[in-house]
C-alpha positions as YAML, in Angstrom:
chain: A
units: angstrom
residues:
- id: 1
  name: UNK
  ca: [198.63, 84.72, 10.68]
- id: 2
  name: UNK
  ca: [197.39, 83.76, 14.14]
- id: 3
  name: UNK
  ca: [195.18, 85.80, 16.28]
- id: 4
  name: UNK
  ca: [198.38, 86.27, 18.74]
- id: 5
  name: UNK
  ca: [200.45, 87.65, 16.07]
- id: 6
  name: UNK
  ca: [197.83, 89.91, 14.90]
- id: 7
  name: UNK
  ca: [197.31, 91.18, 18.38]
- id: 8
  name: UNK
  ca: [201.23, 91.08, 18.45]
- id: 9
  name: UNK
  ca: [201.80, 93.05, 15.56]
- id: 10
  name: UNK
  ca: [198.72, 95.49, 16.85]
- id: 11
  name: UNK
  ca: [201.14, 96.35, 20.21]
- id: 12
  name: UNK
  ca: [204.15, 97.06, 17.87]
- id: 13
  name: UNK
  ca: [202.38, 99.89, 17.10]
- id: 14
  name: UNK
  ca: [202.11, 101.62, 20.31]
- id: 15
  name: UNK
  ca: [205.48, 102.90, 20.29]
- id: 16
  name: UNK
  ca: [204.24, 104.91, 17.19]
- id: 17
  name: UNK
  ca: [201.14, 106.38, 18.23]
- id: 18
  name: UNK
  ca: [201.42, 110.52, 18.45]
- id: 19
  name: UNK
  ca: [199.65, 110.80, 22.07]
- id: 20
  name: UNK
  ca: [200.86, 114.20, 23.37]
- id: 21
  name: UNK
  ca: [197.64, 114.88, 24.58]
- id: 22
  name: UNK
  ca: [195.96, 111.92, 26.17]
- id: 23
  name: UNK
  ca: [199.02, 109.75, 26.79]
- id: 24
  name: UNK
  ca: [196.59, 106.64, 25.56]
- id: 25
  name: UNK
  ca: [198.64, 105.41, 22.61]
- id: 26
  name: UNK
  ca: [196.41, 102.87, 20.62]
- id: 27
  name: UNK
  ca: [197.56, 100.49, 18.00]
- id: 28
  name: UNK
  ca: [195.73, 98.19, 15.04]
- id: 29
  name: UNK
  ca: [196.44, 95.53, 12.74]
- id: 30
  name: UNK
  ca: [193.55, 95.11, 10.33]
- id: 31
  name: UNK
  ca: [194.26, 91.44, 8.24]
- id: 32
  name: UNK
  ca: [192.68, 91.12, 4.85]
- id: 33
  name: UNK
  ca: [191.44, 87.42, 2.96]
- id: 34
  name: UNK
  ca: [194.64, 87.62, 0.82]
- id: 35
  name: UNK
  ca: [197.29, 87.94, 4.53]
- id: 36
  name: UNK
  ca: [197.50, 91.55, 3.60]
- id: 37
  name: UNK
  ca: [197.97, 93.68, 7.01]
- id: 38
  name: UNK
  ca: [197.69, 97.05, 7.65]
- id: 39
  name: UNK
  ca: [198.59, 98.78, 10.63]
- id: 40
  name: UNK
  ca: [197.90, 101.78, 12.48]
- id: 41
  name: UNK
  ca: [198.03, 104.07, 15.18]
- id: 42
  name: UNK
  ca: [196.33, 106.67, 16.75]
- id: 43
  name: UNK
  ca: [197.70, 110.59, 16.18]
- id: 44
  name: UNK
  ca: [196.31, 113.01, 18.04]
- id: 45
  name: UNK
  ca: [195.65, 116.84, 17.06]
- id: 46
  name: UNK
  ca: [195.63, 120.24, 19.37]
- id: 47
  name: UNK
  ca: [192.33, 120.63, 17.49]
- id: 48
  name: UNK
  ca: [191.16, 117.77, 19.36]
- id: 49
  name: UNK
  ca: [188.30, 117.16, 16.71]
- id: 50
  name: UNK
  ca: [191.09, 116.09, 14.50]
- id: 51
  name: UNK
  ca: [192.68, 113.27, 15.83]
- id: 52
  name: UNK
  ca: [192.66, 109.94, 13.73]
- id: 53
  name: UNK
  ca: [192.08, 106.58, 16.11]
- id: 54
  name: UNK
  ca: [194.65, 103.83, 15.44]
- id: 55
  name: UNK
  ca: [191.51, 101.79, 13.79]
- id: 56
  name: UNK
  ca: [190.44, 104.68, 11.31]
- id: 57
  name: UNK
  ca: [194.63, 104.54, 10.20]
- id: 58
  name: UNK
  ca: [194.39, 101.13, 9.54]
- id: 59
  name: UNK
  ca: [190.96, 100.92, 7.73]
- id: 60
  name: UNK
  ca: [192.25, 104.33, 5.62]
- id: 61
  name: UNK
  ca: [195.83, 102.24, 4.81]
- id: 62
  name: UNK
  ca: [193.96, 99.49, 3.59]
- id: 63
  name: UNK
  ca: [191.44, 101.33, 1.58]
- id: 64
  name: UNK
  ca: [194.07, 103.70, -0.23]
- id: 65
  name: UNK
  ca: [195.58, 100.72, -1.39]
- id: 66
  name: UNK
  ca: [193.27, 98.96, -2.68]
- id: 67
  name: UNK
  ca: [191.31, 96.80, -0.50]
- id: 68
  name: UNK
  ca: [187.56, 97.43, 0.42]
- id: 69
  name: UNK
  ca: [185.37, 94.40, 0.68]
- id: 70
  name: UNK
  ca: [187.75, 91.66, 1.88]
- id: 71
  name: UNK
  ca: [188.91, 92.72, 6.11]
- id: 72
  name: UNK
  ca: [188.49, 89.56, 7.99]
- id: 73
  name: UNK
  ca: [190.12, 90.22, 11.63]
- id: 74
  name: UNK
  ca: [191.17, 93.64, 13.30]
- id: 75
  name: UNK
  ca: [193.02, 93.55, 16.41]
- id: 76
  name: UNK
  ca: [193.45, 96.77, 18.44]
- id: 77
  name: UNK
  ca: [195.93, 96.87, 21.61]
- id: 78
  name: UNK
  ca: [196.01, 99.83, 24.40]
- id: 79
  name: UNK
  ca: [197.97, 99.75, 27.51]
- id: 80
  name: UNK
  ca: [195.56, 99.77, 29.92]
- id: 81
  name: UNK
  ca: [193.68, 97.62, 32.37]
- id: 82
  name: UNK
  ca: [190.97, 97.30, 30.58]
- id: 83
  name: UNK
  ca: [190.28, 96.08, 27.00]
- id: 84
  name: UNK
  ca: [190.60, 98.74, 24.51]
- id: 85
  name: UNK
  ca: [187.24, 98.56, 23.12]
- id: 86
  name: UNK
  ca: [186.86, 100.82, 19.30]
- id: 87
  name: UNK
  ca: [185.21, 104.28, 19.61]
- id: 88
  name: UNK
  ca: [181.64, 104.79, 17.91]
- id: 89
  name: UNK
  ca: [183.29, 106.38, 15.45]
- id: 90
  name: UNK
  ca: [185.57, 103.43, 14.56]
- id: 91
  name: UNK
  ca: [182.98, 100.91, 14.53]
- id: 92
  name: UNK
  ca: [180.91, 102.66, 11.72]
- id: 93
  name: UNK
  ca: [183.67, 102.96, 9.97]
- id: 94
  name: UNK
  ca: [184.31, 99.33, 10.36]
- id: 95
  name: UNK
  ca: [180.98, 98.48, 9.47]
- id: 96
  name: UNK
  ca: [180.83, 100.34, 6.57]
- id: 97
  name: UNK
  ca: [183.56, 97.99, 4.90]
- id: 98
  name: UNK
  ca: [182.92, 94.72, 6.85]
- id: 99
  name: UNK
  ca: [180.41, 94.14, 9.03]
- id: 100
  name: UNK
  ca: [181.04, 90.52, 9.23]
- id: 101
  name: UNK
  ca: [184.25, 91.47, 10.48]
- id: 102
  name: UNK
  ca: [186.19, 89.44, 13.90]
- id: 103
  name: UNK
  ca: [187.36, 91.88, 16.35]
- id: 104
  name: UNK
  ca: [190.22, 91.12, 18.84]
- id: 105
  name: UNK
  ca: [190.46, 93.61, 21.67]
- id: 106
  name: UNK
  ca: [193.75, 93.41, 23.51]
- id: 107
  name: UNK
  ca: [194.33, 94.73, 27.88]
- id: 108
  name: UNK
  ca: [197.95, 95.57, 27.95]
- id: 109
  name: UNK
  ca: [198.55, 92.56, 29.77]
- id: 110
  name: UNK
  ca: [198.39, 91.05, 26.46]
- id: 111
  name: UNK
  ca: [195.14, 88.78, 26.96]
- id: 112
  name: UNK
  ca: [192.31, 89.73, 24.66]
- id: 113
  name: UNK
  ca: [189.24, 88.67, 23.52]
- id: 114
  name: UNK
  ca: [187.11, 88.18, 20.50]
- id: 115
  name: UNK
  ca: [183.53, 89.57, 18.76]
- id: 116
  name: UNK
  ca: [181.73, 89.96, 15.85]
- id: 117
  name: UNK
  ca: [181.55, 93.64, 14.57]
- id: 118
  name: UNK
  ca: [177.76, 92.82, 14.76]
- id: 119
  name: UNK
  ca: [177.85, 92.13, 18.62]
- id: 120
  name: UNK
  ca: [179.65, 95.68, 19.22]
- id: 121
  name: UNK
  ca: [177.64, 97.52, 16.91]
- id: 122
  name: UNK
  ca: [173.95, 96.27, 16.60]
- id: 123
  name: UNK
  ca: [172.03, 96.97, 13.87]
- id: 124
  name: UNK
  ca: [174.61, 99.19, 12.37]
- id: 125
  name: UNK
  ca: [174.05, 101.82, 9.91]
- id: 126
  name: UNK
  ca: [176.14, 100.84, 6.51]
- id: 127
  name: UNK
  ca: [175.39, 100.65, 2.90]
- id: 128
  name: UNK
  ca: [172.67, 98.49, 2.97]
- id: 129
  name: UNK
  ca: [170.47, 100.81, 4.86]
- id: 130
  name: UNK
  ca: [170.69, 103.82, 1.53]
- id: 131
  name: UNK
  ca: [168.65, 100.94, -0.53]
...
């Protein structure tokens, strides 16, 4: 899969994203070594402690089904000017499972742009660090 399908398939999930609240749907694509991709979207909660970002979907998808050491690429799309950089929150629980892992971050123009996990969360807390 390319990086534009990736970030393709990342905006198809917009129209799913549960956004009562914010109006700032968010969608994912998380690709693993074997072309396995899960998607995701955010869903928002009343209790706003509870709401799920589009990244944490993904990364939970992939996990339930078997898949924990192997993400290579995550793309994540928003609507907005802007890129639609991860939350904290998503990027520890990104780095928890890959932190070697490529990160496309999509405007809703469509351009996007590319980093290493490591650039967007230095010196990361993840297994490694309970030795």
């Amino acid at each position: 899969m390319t990086e534009r399908e990736l970030v393709d398939l990342a905006f198809s999930m917009l129209e799913r994203s549960y956004v009562p609240y914010s109006h700032f749907p968010v969608g994912a694509a998380l690709e693993c070594a074997d072309g396995s991709v899960f998607t995701g979207c955010n869903v928002e909660n009343s209790a706003y402690g509870d709401t799920i970002c589009a990244e944490r979907t993904a990364v939970v998808k992939a996990v339930s089904e078997g898949h924990r050491d192997d993400f290579v690429r995550i793309a994540i799309a928003g609507r907005s000017q802007d890129y639609c950089w991860p939350c904290g929150s998503c990027r520890q629980v990104l780095n928890e499972f890959a932190p070697g892992l490529t990160v496309l971050v999509a405007r809703g123009d469509g351009a996007f742009v590319r980093f290493p996990l490591r650039e967007l969360l230095p010196h990361g807390f993840g297994p490694k660090s309970l030795v």
